[in-house]
XYZ file of C-alpha atoms in Angstrom:
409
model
C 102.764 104.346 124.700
C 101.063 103.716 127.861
C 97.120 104.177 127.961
C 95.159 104.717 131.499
C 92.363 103.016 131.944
C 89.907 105.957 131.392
C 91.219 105.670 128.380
C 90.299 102.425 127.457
C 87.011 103.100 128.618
C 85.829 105.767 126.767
C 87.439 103.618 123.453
C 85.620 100.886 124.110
C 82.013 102.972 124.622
C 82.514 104.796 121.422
C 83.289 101.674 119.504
C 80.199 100.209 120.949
C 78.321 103.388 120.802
C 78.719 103.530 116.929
C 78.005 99.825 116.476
C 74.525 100.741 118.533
C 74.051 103.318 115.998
C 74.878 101.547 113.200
C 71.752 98.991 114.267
C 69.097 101.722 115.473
C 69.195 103.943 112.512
C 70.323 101.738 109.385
C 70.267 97.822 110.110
C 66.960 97.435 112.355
C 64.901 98.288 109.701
C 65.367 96.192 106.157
C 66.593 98.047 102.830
C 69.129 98.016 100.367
C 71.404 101.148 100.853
C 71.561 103.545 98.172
C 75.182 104.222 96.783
C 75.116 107.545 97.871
C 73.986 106.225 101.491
C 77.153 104.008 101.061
C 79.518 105.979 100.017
C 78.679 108.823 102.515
C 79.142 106.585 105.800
C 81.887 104.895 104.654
C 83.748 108.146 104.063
C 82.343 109.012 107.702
C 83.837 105.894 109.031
C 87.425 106.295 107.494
C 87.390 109.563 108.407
C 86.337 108.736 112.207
C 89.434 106.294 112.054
C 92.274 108.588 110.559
C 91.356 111.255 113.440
C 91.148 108.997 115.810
C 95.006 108.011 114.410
C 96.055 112.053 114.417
C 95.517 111.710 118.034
C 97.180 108.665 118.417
C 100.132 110.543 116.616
C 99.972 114.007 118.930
C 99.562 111.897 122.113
C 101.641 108.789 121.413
C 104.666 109.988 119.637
C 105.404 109.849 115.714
C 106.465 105.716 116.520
C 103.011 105.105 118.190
C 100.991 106.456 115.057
C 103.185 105.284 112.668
C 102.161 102.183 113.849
C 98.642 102.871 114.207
C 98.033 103.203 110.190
C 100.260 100.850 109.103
C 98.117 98.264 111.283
C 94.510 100.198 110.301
C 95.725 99.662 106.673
C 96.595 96.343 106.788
C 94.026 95.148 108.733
C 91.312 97.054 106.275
C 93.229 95.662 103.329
C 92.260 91.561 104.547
C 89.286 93.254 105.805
C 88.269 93.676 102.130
C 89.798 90.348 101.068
C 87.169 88.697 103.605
C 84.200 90.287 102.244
C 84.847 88.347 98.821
C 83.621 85.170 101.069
C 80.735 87.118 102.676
C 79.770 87.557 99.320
C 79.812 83.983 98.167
C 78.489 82.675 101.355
C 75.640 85.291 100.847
C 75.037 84.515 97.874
C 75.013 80.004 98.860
C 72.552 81.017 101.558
C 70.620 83.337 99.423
C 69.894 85.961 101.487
C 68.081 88.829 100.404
C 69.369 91.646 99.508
C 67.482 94.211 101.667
C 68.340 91.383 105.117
C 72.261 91.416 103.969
C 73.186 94.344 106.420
C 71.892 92.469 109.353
C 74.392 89.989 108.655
C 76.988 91.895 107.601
C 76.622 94.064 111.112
C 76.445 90.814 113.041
C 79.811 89.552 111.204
C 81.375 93.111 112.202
C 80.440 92.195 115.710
C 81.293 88.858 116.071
C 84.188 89.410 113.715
C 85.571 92.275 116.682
C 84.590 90.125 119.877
C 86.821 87.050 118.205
C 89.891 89.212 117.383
C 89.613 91.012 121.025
C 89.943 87.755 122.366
C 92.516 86.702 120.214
C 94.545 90.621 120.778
C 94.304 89.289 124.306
C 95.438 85.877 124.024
C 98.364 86.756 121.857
C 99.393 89.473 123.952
C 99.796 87.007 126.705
C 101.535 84.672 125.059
C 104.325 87.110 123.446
C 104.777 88.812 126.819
C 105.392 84.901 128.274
C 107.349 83.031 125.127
C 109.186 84.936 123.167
C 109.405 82.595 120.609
C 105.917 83.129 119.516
C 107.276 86.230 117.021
C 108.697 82.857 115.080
C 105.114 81.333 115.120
C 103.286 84.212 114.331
C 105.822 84.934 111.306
C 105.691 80.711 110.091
C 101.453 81.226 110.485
C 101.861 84.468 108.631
C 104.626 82.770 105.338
C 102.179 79.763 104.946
C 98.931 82.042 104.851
C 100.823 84.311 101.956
C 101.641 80.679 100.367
C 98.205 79.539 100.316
C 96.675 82.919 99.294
C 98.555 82.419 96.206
C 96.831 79.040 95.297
C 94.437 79.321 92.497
C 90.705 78.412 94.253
C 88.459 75.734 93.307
C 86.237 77.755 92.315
C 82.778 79.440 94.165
C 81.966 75.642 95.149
C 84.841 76.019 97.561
C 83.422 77.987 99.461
C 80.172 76.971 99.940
C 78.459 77.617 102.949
C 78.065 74.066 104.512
C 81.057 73.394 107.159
C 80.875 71.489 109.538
C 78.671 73.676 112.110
C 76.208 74.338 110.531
C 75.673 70.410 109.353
C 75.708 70.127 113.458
C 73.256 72.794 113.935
C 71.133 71.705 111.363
C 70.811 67.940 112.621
C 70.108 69.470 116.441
C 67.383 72.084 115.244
C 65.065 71.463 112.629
C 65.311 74.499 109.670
C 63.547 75.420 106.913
C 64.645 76.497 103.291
C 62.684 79.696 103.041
C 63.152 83.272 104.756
C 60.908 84.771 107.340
C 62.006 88.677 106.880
C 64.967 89.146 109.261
C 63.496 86.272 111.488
C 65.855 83.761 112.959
C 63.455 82.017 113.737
C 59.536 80.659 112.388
C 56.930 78.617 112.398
C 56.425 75.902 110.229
C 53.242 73.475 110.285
C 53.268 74.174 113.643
C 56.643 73.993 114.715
C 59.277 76.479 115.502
C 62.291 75.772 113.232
C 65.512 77.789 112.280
C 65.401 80.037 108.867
C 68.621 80.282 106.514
C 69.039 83.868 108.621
C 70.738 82.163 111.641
C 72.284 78.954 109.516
C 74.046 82.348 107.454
C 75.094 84.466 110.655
C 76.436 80.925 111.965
C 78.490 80.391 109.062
C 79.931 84.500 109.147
C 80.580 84.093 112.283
C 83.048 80.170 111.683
C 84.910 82.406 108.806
C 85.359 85.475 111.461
C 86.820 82.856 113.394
C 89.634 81.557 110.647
C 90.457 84.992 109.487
C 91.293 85.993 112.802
C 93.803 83.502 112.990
C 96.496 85.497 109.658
C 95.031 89.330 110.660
C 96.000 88.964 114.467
C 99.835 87.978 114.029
C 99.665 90.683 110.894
C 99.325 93.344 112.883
C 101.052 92.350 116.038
C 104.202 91.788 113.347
C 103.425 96.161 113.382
C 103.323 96.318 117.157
C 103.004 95.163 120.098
C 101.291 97.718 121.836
C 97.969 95.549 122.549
C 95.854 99.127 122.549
C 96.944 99.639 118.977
C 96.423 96.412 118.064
C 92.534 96.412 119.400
C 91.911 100.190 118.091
C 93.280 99.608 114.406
C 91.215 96.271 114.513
C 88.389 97.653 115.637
C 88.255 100.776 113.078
C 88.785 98.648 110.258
C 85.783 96.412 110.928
C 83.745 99.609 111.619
C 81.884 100.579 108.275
C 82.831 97.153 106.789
C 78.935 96.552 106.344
C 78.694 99.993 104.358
C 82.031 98.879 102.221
C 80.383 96.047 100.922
C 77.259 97.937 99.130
C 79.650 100.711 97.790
C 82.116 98.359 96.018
C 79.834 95.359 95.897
C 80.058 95.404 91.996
C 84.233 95.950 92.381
C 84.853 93.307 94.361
C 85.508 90.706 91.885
C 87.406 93.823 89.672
C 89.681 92.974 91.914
C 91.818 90.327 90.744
C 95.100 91.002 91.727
C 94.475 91.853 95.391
C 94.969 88.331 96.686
C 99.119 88.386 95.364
C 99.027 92.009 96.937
C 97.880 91.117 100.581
C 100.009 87.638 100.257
C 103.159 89.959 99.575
C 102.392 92.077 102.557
C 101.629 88.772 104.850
C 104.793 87.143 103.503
C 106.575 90.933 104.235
C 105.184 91.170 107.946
C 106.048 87.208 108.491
C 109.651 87.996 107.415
C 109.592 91.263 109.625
C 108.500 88.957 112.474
C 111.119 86.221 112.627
C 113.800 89.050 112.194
C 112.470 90.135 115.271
C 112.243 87.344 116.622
C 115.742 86.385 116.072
C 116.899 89.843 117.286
C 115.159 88.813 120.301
C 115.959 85.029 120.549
C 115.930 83.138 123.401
C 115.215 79.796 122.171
C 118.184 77.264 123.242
C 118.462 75.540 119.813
C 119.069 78.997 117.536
C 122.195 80.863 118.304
C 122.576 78.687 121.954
C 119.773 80.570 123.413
C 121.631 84.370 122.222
C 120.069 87.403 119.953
C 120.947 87.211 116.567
C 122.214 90.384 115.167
C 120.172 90.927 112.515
C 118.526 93.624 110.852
C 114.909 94.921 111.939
C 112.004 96.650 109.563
C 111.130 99.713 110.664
C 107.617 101.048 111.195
C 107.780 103.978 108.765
C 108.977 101.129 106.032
C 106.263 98.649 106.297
C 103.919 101.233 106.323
C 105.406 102.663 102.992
C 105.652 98.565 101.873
C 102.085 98.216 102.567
C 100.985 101.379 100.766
C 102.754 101.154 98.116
C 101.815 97.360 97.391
C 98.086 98.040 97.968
C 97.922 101.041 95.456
C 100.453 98.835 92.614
C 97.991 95.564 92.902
C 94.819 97.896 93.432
C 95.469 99.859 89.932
C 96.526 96.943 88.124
C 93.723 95.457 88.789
C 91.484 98.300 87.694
C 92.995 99.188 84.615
C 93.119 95.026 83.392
C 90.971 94.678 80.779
C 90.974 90.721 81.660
C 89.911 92.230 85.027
C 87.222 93.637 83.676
C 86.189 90.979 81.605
C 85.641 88.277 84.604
C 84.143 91.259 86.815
C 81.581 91.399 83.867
C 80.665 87.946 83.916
C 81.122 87.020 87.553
C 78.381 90.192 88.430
C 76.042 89.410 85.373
C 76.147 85.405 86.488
C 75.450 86.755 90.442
C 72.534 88.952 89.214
C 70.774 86.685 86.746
C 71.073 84.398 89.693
C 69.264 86.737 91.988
C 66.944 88.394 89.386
C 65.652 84.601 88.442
C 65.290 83.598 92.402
C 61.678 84.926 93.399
C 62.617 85.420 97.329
C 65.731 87.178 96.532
C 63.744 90.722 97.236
C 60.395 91.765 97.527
C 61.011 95.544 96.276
C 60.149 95.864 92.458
C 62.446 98.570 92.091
C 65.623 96.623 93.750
C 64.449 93.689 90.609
C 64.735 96.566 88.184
C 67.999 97.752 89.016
C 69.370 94.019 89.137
C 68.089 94.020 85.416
C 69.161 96.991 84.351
C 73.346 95.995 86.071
C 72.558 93.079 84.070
C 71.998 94.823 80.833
C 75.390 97.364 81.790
C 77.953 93.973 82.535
C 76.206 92.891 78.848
C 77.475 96.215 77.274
C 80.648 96.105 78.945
C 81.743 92.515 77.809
C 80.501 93.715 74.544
C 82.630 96.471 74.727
C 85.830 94.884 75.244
C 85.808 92.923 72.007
C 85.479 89.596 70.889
C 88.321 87.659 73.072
C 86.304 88.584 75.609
C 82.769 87.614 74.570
C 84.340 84.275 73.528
C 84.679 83.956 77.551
C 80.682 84.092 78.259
C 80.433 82.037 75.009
C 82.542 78.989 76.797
C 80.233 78.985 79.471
C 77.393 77.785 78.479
C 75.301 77.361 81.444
C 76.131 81.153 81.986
C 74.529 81.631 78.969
C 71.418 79.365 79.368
C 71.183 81.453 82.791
C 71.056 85.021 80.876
C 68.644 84.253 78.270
C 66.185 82.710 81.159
C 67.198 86.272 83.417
C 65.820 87.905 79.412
C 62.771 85.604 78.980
C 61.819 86.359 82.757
C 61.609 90.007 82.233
C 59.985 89.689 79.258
C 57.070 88.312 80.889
C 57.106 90.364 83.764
C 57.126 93.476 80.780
C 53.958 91.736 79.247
C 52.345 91.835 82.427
C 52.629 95.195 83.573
C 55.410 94.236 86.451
C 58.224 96.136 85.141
C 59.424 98.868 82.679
C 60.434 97.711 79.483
C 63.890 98.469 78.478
C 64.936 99.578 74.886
C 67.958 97.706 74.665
C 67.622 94.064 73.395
C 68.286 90.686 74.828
C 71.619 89.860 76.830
C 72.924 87.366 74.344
C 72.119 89.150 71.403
């Protein structure tokens, strides 16, 4: 499918036309979006995406927009996956909740500038070596490999590499927030606030999972405008995707062996292309191998089909459940116990009262399950001091009092 240059030009100005709207009329000023809010743009921002595919599919051929959603779905599927660590490092940094869509726009931003450079850069390279398909599909195998590794745990990934531990030693930064600030004064001297130290670390991450979603999609196709388009929608409404399924994202407990089936499907996909198009001297003395190719149409039924299998079971697991439960109630008494966390009374209720709901639904699920918040006991210590601080804030007239009774009861 070849694309003029007009084209590309009026792409590129509505991409960065509804990233300037994004900022003027929801991000500049600080709130937490309702879910409604949430749910409505994100629907707006899928829907912007699958039209703009339709006329990838009238103009470009069936081939062309085949290709075009099976690289917008895979590329929104690990765009998903990567908000898990936005969440944790979020979460390390603190940041309040009303400030978290300034960070989350600037990681959409940085997040699309890195991967256009890196469209471009692979694009070179694949048009000069052909034997870059057989990198791409190795980098693609061992990041399906390691997705499968259980993780250490949230301390894994804290928030402290190794940039920030520079930036921190060249500028002097302070511990506490300034609003949105990224930058304040402090006994007289201007110093960096958490806000930049947190965009700095979004914006390393962007970095690293640019380096498994750009040989993804070019494993779809080569076609470098449907590689930048199908990136770029996916990252658009990211930051509204995070407040609508903030309290599903750790539901989610299958996803990782779902998107490491459709790397390790793409990376095999790859070096059969790559050996149907060999030229390397060592492998076949320098011949194509003839091999069998994946077709468009398939992967994009592969990746479907995978998604919705790992995305259900997931949903319907009451073990899934369970540890979405306590991982949520252990986030929020976390932030309804941190006093800069938000300044909006009504944003602490509502942290209380999904505190009280993640109680009745580990309640609900029976006593295997309440043995897991039992075995935690510094979970435990943390919900009975999230109880005790309401309770005073009740007895002093700073919040409603509710009529159910303690968390641990």
């Amino acid at each position: 499918m070849d694309v003029s240059g007009w084209v590309w030009g009026l792409t590129i100005a509505g991409i960065v036309g509804l990233l300037a709207f994004d900022f003027v009329f929801h991000v500049r000023k600080a709130h937490v979006p309702t879910l409604r809010e949430a749910a409505v743009w994100s629907a707006l921002y899928v829907g912007i995406a699958v039209l703009f595919g339709v006329g990838v599919l009238i103009f470009g051929g069936m081939d062309a927009g085949s290709e075009y959603f099976a690289g917008y779905v895979t590329e929104k599927a690990l765009s998903v996956d990567n908000l898990f660590v936005f969440l944790i490092i979020m979460a390390s940094f603190r940041v309040p909740r009303e400030d978290q869509q300034k960070v989350l726009l600037f990681g959409i931003v940085f997040a699309l500038i890195a991967r256009t450079g890196f469209i471009f850069l692979g694009a070179a390279l694949i048009n000069t070596f052909a034997w870059v398909f057989y990198l791409f599909g190795l980098i693609l195998l061992l990041t399906a490999g390691n997705m499968l590794k259980p993780e250490g745990g949230e301390d894994s990934h804290k928030a402290d590499n190794f940039i920030i531990r520079i930036a921190k030693k060249i500028f002097p930064a302070t511990d506490h927030y300034d609003g949105d600030k990224l930058f304040t004064i402090d006994d007289g001297k201007r110093v960096m606030t958490p806000m930049l130290l947190v965009m700095v670390a979004i914006g390393g991450t962007d970095i690293l999972f640019a380096l498994d979603s750009i040989p993804a999609i070019f494993g779809l196709t080569q076609n470098v405008f449907i590689v930048f388009t199908a990136t770029a929608f996916s990252l658009l409404g990211l930051r509204q995707l995070y407040f609508l399924i903030d309290g599903l994202l750790d539901r989610l407990i299958y996803l990782a062996y779902g998107l490491a089936a459709i790397l390790a499907f793409i990376g095999v996909k790859l070096i059969l292309h790559a050996l149907h198009e060999n030229n390397v001297p060592f492998i076949n003395d320098g011949e194509p191998v003839p091999v069998a190719e994946i077709s468009t149409s398939l992967s994009l039924s592969v990746i479907i089909g995978v998604l919705v299998v790992t995305v259900a079971a997931s949903l319907f697991s009451r073990k899934g459940r369970a540890q979405t439960a306590i991982n949520n109630a252990r986030r929020h008494a976390t932030a309804y116990l941190d006093s800069e966390y938000t300044r909006d009374a009504a944003e602490r209720e509502r942290i209380f009262g999904k505190l009280l709901d993640e109680r009745d639904q580990i309640l609900a699920l029976g006593p295997k399950y309440r043995q897991m918040v039992r075995d935690e006991p510094a979970l435990m210590e943390l919900l009975d001091r999230a109880a005790a601080k309401h309770d005073e804030a009740v007895d002093r007239g700073q919040a409603e009092p509710f009529t159910r009774k303690g968390l641990t009861s």
